[in-house]
Amino acid sequence: MKLQKIIPQLITVLVVVLVFGFFTYNAQINMENRGIDFGYGFLSQESSFDVQFSLIEYDGSHSYFRAYLVGLLNTILVSIIGIIFATILGVIVGVARLSPNYLINQFAAFYVEFFRNIPLLLQIFFWYFAALRALPLPQDADAMLGVFFLTIKGLYVPAFIWENLNVFLYSIIAAIIAIVVIRIHARKVQETQGKQLPVFWISVGLIFILPLLSFLIGGVSLSFEIPQLKQLATTSFIYEGGLSLPPELIALTLSLALYTATFIAECVRAGIQGVGKGQKEAAASIGLNPNQVLKLVVMPQALRIIIPPTTNQYLNLTKNSSLAAAIAYPDLVLVFAGTALMQTGKAIEIVSITMLTYLSLSISISILMNWYNKKIAIKEK
Amino acid sequence: MSKINFLKPDKENLNTFLYLGSFLFVISVIDVFLNSFFSLNITGFLPSSLSFIIPIILGFIGLHFIRIEQSGYKFLDQVNKNINTNNFNAILSLLIIFIIIKATPPILSWFVVDASFAGDSKDVCSGTGACWTYIKVWFRRFMYGMYPNAEQWRINLSFIALALLGSVGYFATEKFKKYLTLYYVVIYPFIAFLFIFFFISGGPVFFDFSYGIIAAVISIIIGFFIPGRFKFYYFIFVPITLYIALKYFIFYEELIELGKLDGLNWVETGAWGGLSLTFIISFFCLIFCFPIGMAFALGRRSDFPLIRYISIGFIEFWRGVPLITVLFMSAVMFPMFLPEDFFIDKLVRAIIAISLFEAAYVAEVIRGGLQALPRGQYEAAKSLGMGYWKMHIFVILPQALKLVIPGIANTFLALVKDTPLIFVVGLLEIVGMLNLAKTNPEWLGFAMEGYVFAAIIFWIICYAMSKYSYNLEQKYKTER
């Protein structure tokens, strides 16, 4: 009996070890033959290549590690923007699919079926090479709302120039803390006295009033730097000042958001449909108004169904952002696994670091997810 | 006639409200329609800001008037129920109707009216519409990549043959139904492999293909006389043995001789491309990833801790990284792991990489199905004295796979949609060919047409697949 349990495991482990041993053995011999040494020392060497778009200060004189950070930050930036837009769009479309209005739900269904069935890479190419190329040149661009300029070279938006920014941030943090405290207090009041405090309006008031106070008292001030057209040569114009978003970033976030929103919409729809009709009827029959039914009965149950698959979609979006390499947006894959690998030739080290980065991102999110799932799971006896 | 309250349409003045409401609504639609199709603005005498929103206001009032519950007219009740339940819905419905009317003329003119279809040079594409001539000229490249024009019948023939062989299941009589699983799991992939790797690539190895076909035909003929209980083993081992015998012992000399003759021209995999490559890659990855995924799904639920941990490690690793890095790995890192004189074609490497990647997703889907089965099924099978394999093959897997048809279909859809990523290893399927064609100096500026063309093709493939999986799901749905 014991032997029966051990032998299959032993064989499996042996096979795995053999395969890995074979690979490492070959890798060693190959590297010796080609005169490559294995090591991560190159990370501190000077990278001597430039990156077009970076959130932190970077040029060729910085190290490869800094290049890695630039790529990672760009990946995170595009993921966060994509996630925000995809969530907003996905929730709207998901709710619209359940609308009793025939036109609206057909429109939403059309959107989902259309964008879901076209490869993401094709969509990225479409936006980048076809749609955004049809935009006007900088000198011909019309201002939207007077301050935004959408041109073939990217989107130019006014930059915020803050004074005493930290006071403003402190005020927001203080508002959030105050809201949390009031919520806890309100719950206590409801449990002990049965009274309901208007928590929502208090929260809204706080989140507006405290930052406003910081403007009036704390010396915070905000001004805008509006992009200005500047002539470089007779036919070459650029915008100066303000914030510029490169077309790669726009195409990437646009396609990621449009594509992922279809999946999020389906999650939202499944979640809301998953709450039984009886639940809503029961809630209405004990005298809750429609808003309360939604807030206290439907949403908590729907969220339990919606959140796990939606997190998976967020993860997918983050991983899909690696397609940026195809349109030369300097993300982790392009900067590190592309340019840096080309320059150093350290294939094994660089590919493994890149993979490990994505892997640790995924695993940390899935650990968080499992914890959350356990917390909200219905506890049955 | 009773008093009319315009804020509250009621049934008493049904006709008045109905006529007035429909009139206003029709006027608003006609206004937008004339506006977009004939650029005629019947409210042009008004100030521009007012004339812009007048259709919405008119339509809104019109819809408000006809919102009468239980009017007695079936059609009106349908309309009210579907697009006109309250003010908010009415506005949204109007907006959607107007957007559709507004969007139709430009889309139509770009696609059809102003588009150019004729000719075979760029000169015919002068208008504002799409240049479908570009697609026409490049059609072969988009379908077959760099595959030589004269040899493309081989790809067509292979696909037609595989489609015919694949549709055997529909025409099989009751007598042969029981062999279908065996056919689809063992024989069909084998024949497909022979077709793709030997017939399409051609060259001296084409003779391998001929031997494969001879071996398959001979073994099928003999197979009819084999007693039923040996058939399974027979069909696994005999064709392969026959093939090896034919290749290495019987016709070996002839191969050398014939190789000097022109059998079929050798076309290296680097020249393959276009939509046919999409099909080839999807097809093989689909065949490979399913058994691998199933094995790891079973491994993850195994009682042996070491096997379980190895399976978990495998699945989580592939699920945690983007496909593009996997392909990077297969392109730059994998050759380092092989002996120096050992060379694997890059198409094969890409297929292995995508298969392993998708296998992890298939494994998770199948695991979901395994977990959903009640314990009673396992216990019942065990109580009948079934062992591990018997239990899984005859009791557990058929039920579990039935449960996860939608999940597996989604994974396969994702696989098809992931094939364009093989540009990383330097293979160009249809999207890659589009990018190549768009940089051709003779045909600059037609990126839009190309992408729309590819999008339509992919959309049709994926939509058909998802509808098919839905049908399959309905067909195999069993009440529990």
Coordinates of N, CA and C in Angstrom, one line a residue, chain A residues 4-6 8-10 12-13 16 22-24 26-31 33-34 36 99-104 107 113-122 125-126 129-131 134 259 263 312 316 318-320 322-323 325-326 333 337-338 341 347-349 351-352 354-356 358-359 362-363 366, chain B residues 81-85 89-90 92-94 96-97 99-100 303-307 310 316-326 328-329 332-340 357 361 410 413 416-418 420-421 423 431-432 434-435 438 447-448 450-452 454-456 458-460 462-463 466-467:
Chain A
Q4 N 2.7 1.6 -3.3 CA 1.9 2.1 -4.4 C 1.7 3.6 -4.4
K5 N 1.8 4.1 -3.2 CA 1.7 5.6 -3.1 C 3.0 6.3 -3.5
I6 N 4.1 5.6 -3.2 CA 5.4 6.3 -3.4 C 5.9 6.2 -4.8
P8 N 4.6 6.1 -8.0 CA 4.2 7.1 -9.0 C 4.8 8.5 -8.7
Q9 N 4.8 8.9 -7.5 CA 5.3 10.2 -7.1 C 6.8 10.3 -7.4
L10 N 7.5 9.2 -7.1 CA 8.9 9.1 -7.3 C 9.2 9.3 -8.8
T12 N 7.3 10.6 -11.1 CA 7.1 12.0 -11.6 C 8.2 12.9 -11.3
V13 N 8.6 12.9 -10.0 CA 9.7 13.8 -9.6 C 10.9 13.5 -10.4
V16 N 10.6 15.1 -13.8 CA 10.8 16.6 -13.7 C 12.3 16.9 -13.5
F22 N 18.5 18.2 -17.7 CA 18.9 18.2 -19.1 C 19.0 19.7 -19.6
F23 N 18.0 20.5 -19.2 CA 18.0 21.9 -19.7 C 19.1 22.7 -19.1
T24 N 19.4 22.5 -17.8 CA 20.4 23.3 -17.2 C 21.8 22.9 -17.7
N26 N 22.5 21.6 -20.7 CA 22.6 22.1 -22.0 C 22.9 23.6 -22.0
A27 N 22.2 24.3 -21.1 CA 22.4 25.8 -21.0 C 23.8 26.1 -20.6
Q28 N 24.3 25.3 -19.6 CA 25.7 25.5 -19.2 C 26.7 25.4 -20.4
I29 N 26.5 24.2 -21.1 CA 27.4 24.0 -22.2 C 27.3 25.0 -23.3
N30 N 26.1 25.4 -23.6 CA 25.8 26.4 -24.6 C 26.5 27.7 -24.2
M31 N 26.3 28.1 -23.0 CA 26.9 29.4 -22.6 C 28.4 29.4 -22.6
N33 N 30.2 27.6 -24.5 CA 30.6 27.6 -25.9 C 30.6 29.0 -26.5
R34 N 29.5 29.7 -26.1 CA 29.4 31.1 -26.7 C 30.1 32.1 -25.9
I36 N 29.3 33.2 -22.8 CA 28.5 34.1 -22.0 C 28.5 33.6 -20.6
S99 N -31.2 46.1 -19.0 CA -32.2 47.1 -19.1 C -33.5 46.5 -19.8
P100 N -34.7 46.9 -19.3 CA -35.9 46.5 -20.0 C -36.0 47.1 -21.3
N101 N -35.3 48.2 -21.6 CA -35.4 48.9 -22.9 C -34.7 48.0 -23.9
Y102 N -35.5 47.6 -24.9 CA -35.0 46.7 -25.9 C -33.8 47.3 -26.7
L103 N -33.9 48.6 -27.1 CA -32.8 49.2 -27.9 C -31.5 49.2 -27.1
I104 N -31.7 49.6 -25.8 CA -30.4 49.7 -25.0 C -29.8 48.3 -24.8
F107 N -28.1 47.2 -27.9 CA -26.9 48.0 -28.2 C -25.8 47.5 -27.3
E113 N -20.6 41.6 -28.0 CA -20.3 40.6 -29.1 C -19.2 41.1 -30.0
F114 N -19.3 42.4 -30.3 CA -18.4 43.0 -31.3 C -17.0 43.0 -30.8
F115 N -16.7 43.7 -29.7 CA -15.4 43.9 -29.2 C -14.7 42.6 -28.6
R116 N -15.6 41.7 -28.2 CA -15.0 40.5 -27.5 C -14.5 39.5 -28.6
N117 N -15.0 39.6 -29.8 CA -14.6 38.6 -30.8 C -13.5 39.0 -31.7
I118 N -12.9 40.1 -31.4 CA -11.8 40.5 -32.3 C -10.5 40.5 -31.5
P119 N -9.4 39.9 -32.0 CA -8.2 39.8 -31.2 C -7.8 41.2 -30.7
L120 N -7.3 41.2 -29.5 CA -6.9 42.5 -28.9 C -5.7 43.1 -29.7
L121 N -4.8 42.3 -30.1 CA -3.7 42.9 -30.9 C -4.2 43.6 -32.1
L122 N -5.2 43.0 -32.8 CA -5.7 43.7 -34.0 C -6.4 45.0 -33.6
F125 N -3.6 47.6 -33.0 CA -3.1 48.0 -34.3 C -4.1 49.0 -35.0
F126 N -5.4 48.6 -34.9 CA -6.4 49.4 -35.5 C -6.3 50.8 -35.0
F129 N -2.5 52.4 -35.7 CA -2.0 52.6 -37.1 C -3.1 53.2 -38.0
A130 N -4.4 52.9 -37.6 CA -5.4 53.4 -38.6 C -6.2 54.6 -38.0
A131 N -6.7 54.5 -36.8 CA -7.6 55.5 -36.3 C -6.9 56.7 -35.8
A134 N -5.4 59.2 -38.3 CA -6.3 60.1 -39.1 C -6.5 61.4 -38.3
Y259 N -11.7 46.4 -24.8 CA -11.7 44.9 -24.9 C -12.1 44.3 -23.5
F263 N -15.7 41.9 -21.1 CA -15.7 40.7 -20.1 C -16.2 41.2 -18.8
N312 N -9.9 38.7 -11.9 CA -9.2 37.9 -13.0 C -9.1 38.8 -14.2
N316 N -5.9 39.9 -16.3 CA -5.7 39.7 -17.7 C -5.3 41.0 -18.4
T318 N -3.7 43.5 -17.1 CA -2.3 43.8 -16.8 C -1.4 43.0 -17.7
K319 N -1.7 41.7 -17.8 CA -0.9 40.8 -18.6 C -1.0 41.2 -20.1
N320 N -2.2 41.6 -20.5 CA -2.4 42.0 -21.9 C -1.6 43.3 -22.3
S322 N 1.2 43.8 -22.0 CA 2.5 43.5 -22.5 C 2.4 43.6 -24.1
L323 N 1.2 43.6 -24.6 CA 1.1 43.7 -26.1 C 1.6 45.1 -26.6
A325 N 4.4 46.1 -26.6 CA 5.6 45.9 -27.4 C 5.4 46.0 -28.9
A326 N 4.2 45.6 -29.3 CA 3.9 45.6 -30.7 C 3.7 47.0 -31.3
V333 N 8.0 44.8 -21.2 CA 8.5 43.8 -22.2 C 9.3 44.5 -23.2
A337 N 12.7 43.2 -21.8 CA 12.9 42.0 -22.6 C 13.2 42.3 -24.1
G338 N 13.0 43.6 -24.5 CA 13.3 43.9 -25.9 C 14.7 44.5 -26.0
L341 N 17.6 43.3 -23.6 CA 18.0 41.9 -24.0 C 18.9 42.0 -25.2
A347 N 19.9 36.4 -22.3 CA 18.5 36.0 -22.5 C 17.9 35.4 -21.3
I348 N 18.6 34.4 -20.7 CA 18.0 33.7 -19.6 C 17.7 34.6 -18.4
E349 N 18.6 35.5 -18.0 CA 18.4 36.3 -16.9 C 17.2 37.3 -17.1
V351 N 14.7 37.3 -19.5 CA 13.4 36.7 -19.6 C 12.9 36.2 -18.3
S352 N 13.8 35.6 -17.5 CA 13.3 35.1 -16.2 C 12.9 36.2 -15.2
T354 N 11.7 39.1 -16.2 CA 10.4 39.6 -16.7 C 9.2 38.7 -16.3
M355 N 9.5 37.4 -16.5 CA 8.4 36.5 -16.1 C 8.1 36.5 -14.6
L356 N 9.2 36.6 -13.8 CA 9.0 36.6 -12.4 C 8.2 37.8 -11.9
Y358 N 5.9 39.5 -13.6 CA 4.5 39.3 -13.9 C 3.9 38.2 -13.0
L359 N 4.7 37.2 -12.7 CA 4.3 36.0 -11.9 C 4.0 36.5 -10.5
S362 N 0.8 38.4 -10.4 CA -0.4 37.6 -10.5 C -0.6 36.9 -9.1
I363 N 0.5 36.3 -8.6 CA 0.3 35.5 -7.4 C -0.1 36.3 -6.2
S366 N -3.7 36.9 -6.6 CA -4.6 35.8 -6.4 C -4.6 35.4 -4.9
Chain B
K81 N -43.7 49.1 -23.8 CA -43.0 48.2 -22.8 C -41.5 48.1 -23.2
N82 N -41.2 48.1 -24.5 CA -39.8 47.8 -24.9 C -38.9 49.0 -24.9
I83 N -39.4 50.2 -25.4 CA -38.5 51.3 -25.5 C -38.9 52.5 -24.7
N84 N -40.0 52.5 -24.1 CA -40.6 53.8 -23.6 C -41.2 53.6 -22.2
T85 N -40.5 53.0 -21.3 CA -41.1 52.7 -20.0 C -41.2 54.0 -19.2
N89 N -35.7 56.3 -20.1 CA -35.6 55.3 -21.1 C -36.0 55.9 -22.5
A90 N -37.0 56.8 -22.5 CA -37.4 57.4 -23.8 C -36.2 58.2 -24.4
L92 N -33.0 57.8 -23.8 CA -31.9 56.9 -24.2 C -32.3 56.2 -25.6
S93 N -33.6 55.8 -25.7 CA -34.0 55.2 -26.9 C -33.9 56.1 -28.1
L94 N -34.3 57.4 -27.9 CA -34.2 58.4 -28.9 C -32.7 58.5 -29.3
I96 N -30.3 56.5 -29.1 CA -29.8 55.3 -29.9 C -30.3 55.3 -31.3
I97 N -31.6 55.6 -31.4 CA -32.2 55.7 -32.8 C -31.5 56.8 -33.6
I99 N -28.5 58.0 -33.2 CA -27.1 57.6 -33.5 C -27.1 56.6 -34.7
I100 N -28.0 55.7 -34.7 CA -28.0 54.7 -35.8 C -28.3 55.4 -37.1
D303 N -4.2 12.4 -5.2 CA -4.0 12.2 -3.8 C -2.5 12.2 -3.4
F304 N -1.7 12.1 -4.4 CA -0.2 12.2 -4.2 C 0.2 13.6 -4.1
P305 N 0.7 14.0 -2.9 CA 1.1 15.4 -2.7 C 2.1 15.9 -3.7
L306 N 3.1 15.1 -4.0 CA 4.2 15.6 -4.9 C 3.6 15.9 -6.3
I307 N 2.8 15.0 -6.8 CA 2.2 15.2 -8.1 C 1.3 16.5 -8.0
I310 N 3.5 19.6 -8.0 CA 4.1 19.9 -9.3 C 3.0 20.4 -10.3
E316 N 0.0 27.4 -12.2 CA 0.1 28.8 -11.7 C 1.2 29.5 -12.5
F317 N 2.3 28.8 -12.8 CA 3.4 29.5 -13.6 C 2.8 30.0 -14.9
W318 N 2.2 29.1 -15.7 CA 1.8 29.5 -17.0 C 0.7 30.6 -17.0
R319 N -0.2 30.4 -15.9 CA -1.3 31.4 -15.8 C -0.8 32.7 -15.4
G320 N 0.3 32.8 -14.7 CA 0.8 34.0 -14.2 C 1.5 34.9 -15.1
V321 N 2.0 34.4 -16.2 CA 2.8 35.2 -17.1 C 2.0 35.5 -18.4
P322 N 2.3 36.6 -19.1 CA 1.7 36.9 -20.4 C 2.2 36.0 -21.5
L323 N 1.4 35.8 -22.4 CA 1.8 34.9 -23.5 C 3.0 35.4 -24.3
I324 N 3.1 36.8 -24.4 CA 4.1 37.4 -25.1 C 5.5 37.0 -24.5
T325 N 5.6 36.9 -23.2 CA 6.9 36.6 -22.6 C 7.1 35.1 -22.8
V326 N 6.1 34.3 -22.9 CA 6.3 32.9 -23.1 C 6.9 32.7 -24.5
F328 N 8.5 35.0 -26.2 CA 9.9 35.5 -26.0 C 10.8 34.3 -25.6
M329 N 10.3 33.6 -24.6 CA 11.1 32.5 -24.0 C 11.4 31.5 -25.1
V332 N 14.1 33.2 -27.6 CA 15.5 33.5 -27.3 C 16.0 32.6 -26.2
M333 N 15.2 32.0 -25.3 CA 15.7 31.3 -24.2 C 15.8 29.8 -24.4
F334 N 14.7 29.3 -25.1 CA 14.6 27.9 -25.3 C 15.7 27.2 -26.1
P335 N 16.2 27.9 -27.2 CA 17.4 27.3 -27.9 C 18.6 27.0 -27.0
M336 N 18.7 27.9 -25.9 CA 19.8 27.7 -25.0 C 19.7 26.4 -24.2
F337 N 18.5 25.9 -24.1 CA 18.3 24.8 -23.2 C 18.4 23.5 -24.0
L338 N 18.7 23.5 -25.3 CA 18.7 22.3 -26.1 C 20.2 22.0 -26.5
P339 N 20.5 20.8 -26.7 CA 21.8 20.5 -27.2 C 22.1 21.3 -28.5
E340 N 23.4 21.5 -28.7 CA 23.7 22.5 -29.7 C 23.3 22.1 -31.2
F357 N 0.9 27.0 -22.7 CA 0.3 28.2 -22.1 C -1.2 27.9 -21.9
Y361 N -4.7 27.0 -18.7 CA -6.1 27.5 -18.6 C -7.1 26.4 -18.8
N410 N -14.5 29.0 -24.4 CA -13.9 30.3 -24.1 C -12.4 30.2 -24.2
L413 N -11.4 30.0 -27.8 CA -11.6 31.3 -28.5 C -10.4 32.2 -28.1
V416 N -7.5 31.2 -30.3 CA -7.6 31.7 -31.7 C -7.2 33.2 -31.7
K417 N -7.7 33.9 -30.7 CA -7.5 35.3 -30.7 C -6.0 35.6 -30.3
D418 N -5.3 34.7 -29.7 CA -3.9 34.9 -29.3 C -2.9 34.6 -30.4
P420 N -2.3 35.9 -33.3 CA -1.5 37.0 -33.9 C -0.2 37.3 -33.1
L421 N -0.1 36.9 -31.9 CA 1.1 37.2 -31.1 C 2.4 36.5 -31.6
F423 N 3.9 37.0 -34.0 CA 4.8 37.9 -34.6 C 6.1 38.0 -33.8
V431 N -2.6 39.1 -39.3 CA -2.4 40.5 -38.8 C -0.9 40.9 -39.1
G432 N 0.0 40.0 -38.9 CA 1.4 40.3 -39.3 C 1.5 40.6 -40.7
L434 N -0.7 41.9 -42.6 CA -1.3 43.2 -42.8 C -0.3 44.3 -42.5
N435 N 0.4 44.1 -41.4 CA 1.4 45.1 -41.0 C 2.5 45.2 -42.0
K438 N 1.1 47.0 -45.2 CA 0.9 48.4 -45.0 C 2.2 49.2 -45.1
A447 N -4.1 51.2 -44.2 CA -4.1 50.4 -43.0 C -5.5 50.0 -42.6
M448 N -6.4 51.0 -42.6 CA -7.8 50.9 -42.2 C -8.5 49.7 -42.8
G450 N -7.2 47.1 -44.3 CA -6.7 45.8 -43.9 C -7.2 45.4 -42.6
Y451 N -7.1 46.3 -41.6 CA -7.6 45.9 -40.2 C -9.0 45.6 -40.2
V452 N -9.8 46.4 -41.0 CA -11.3 46.1 -41.0 C -11.5 44.7 -41.6
A454 N -9.4 42.1 -41.6 CA -9.0 41.0 -40.7 C -10.0 41.0 -39.5
A455 N -10.5 42.1 -39.1 CA -11.5 42.1 -38.0 C -12.7 41.4 -38.3
I456 N -13.2 41.6 -39.6 CA -14.4 40.9 -40.0 C -14.2 39.4 -40.0
F458 N -11.9 37.6 -38.3 CA -11.8 37.1 -36.9 C -13.1 37.1 -36.2
W459 N -13.9 38.1 -36.5 CA -15.2 38.2 -35.8 C -16.1 37.0 -36.2
I460 N -16.1 36.8 -37.5 CA -16.9 35.7 -38.0 C -16.5 34.3 -37.4
C462 N -14.8 33.8 -34.6 CA -15.0 33.7 -33.1 C -16.5 33.6 -32.8
Y463 N -17.3 34.4 -33.5 CA -18.7 34.4 -33.2 C -19.3 33.0 -33.6
S466 N -18.4 30.7 -30.8 CA -19.1 30.8 -29.6 C -20.6 30.3 -29.7
K467 N -21.2 30.6 -30.9 CA -22.5 30.1 -31.1 C -22.5 28.5 -31.1

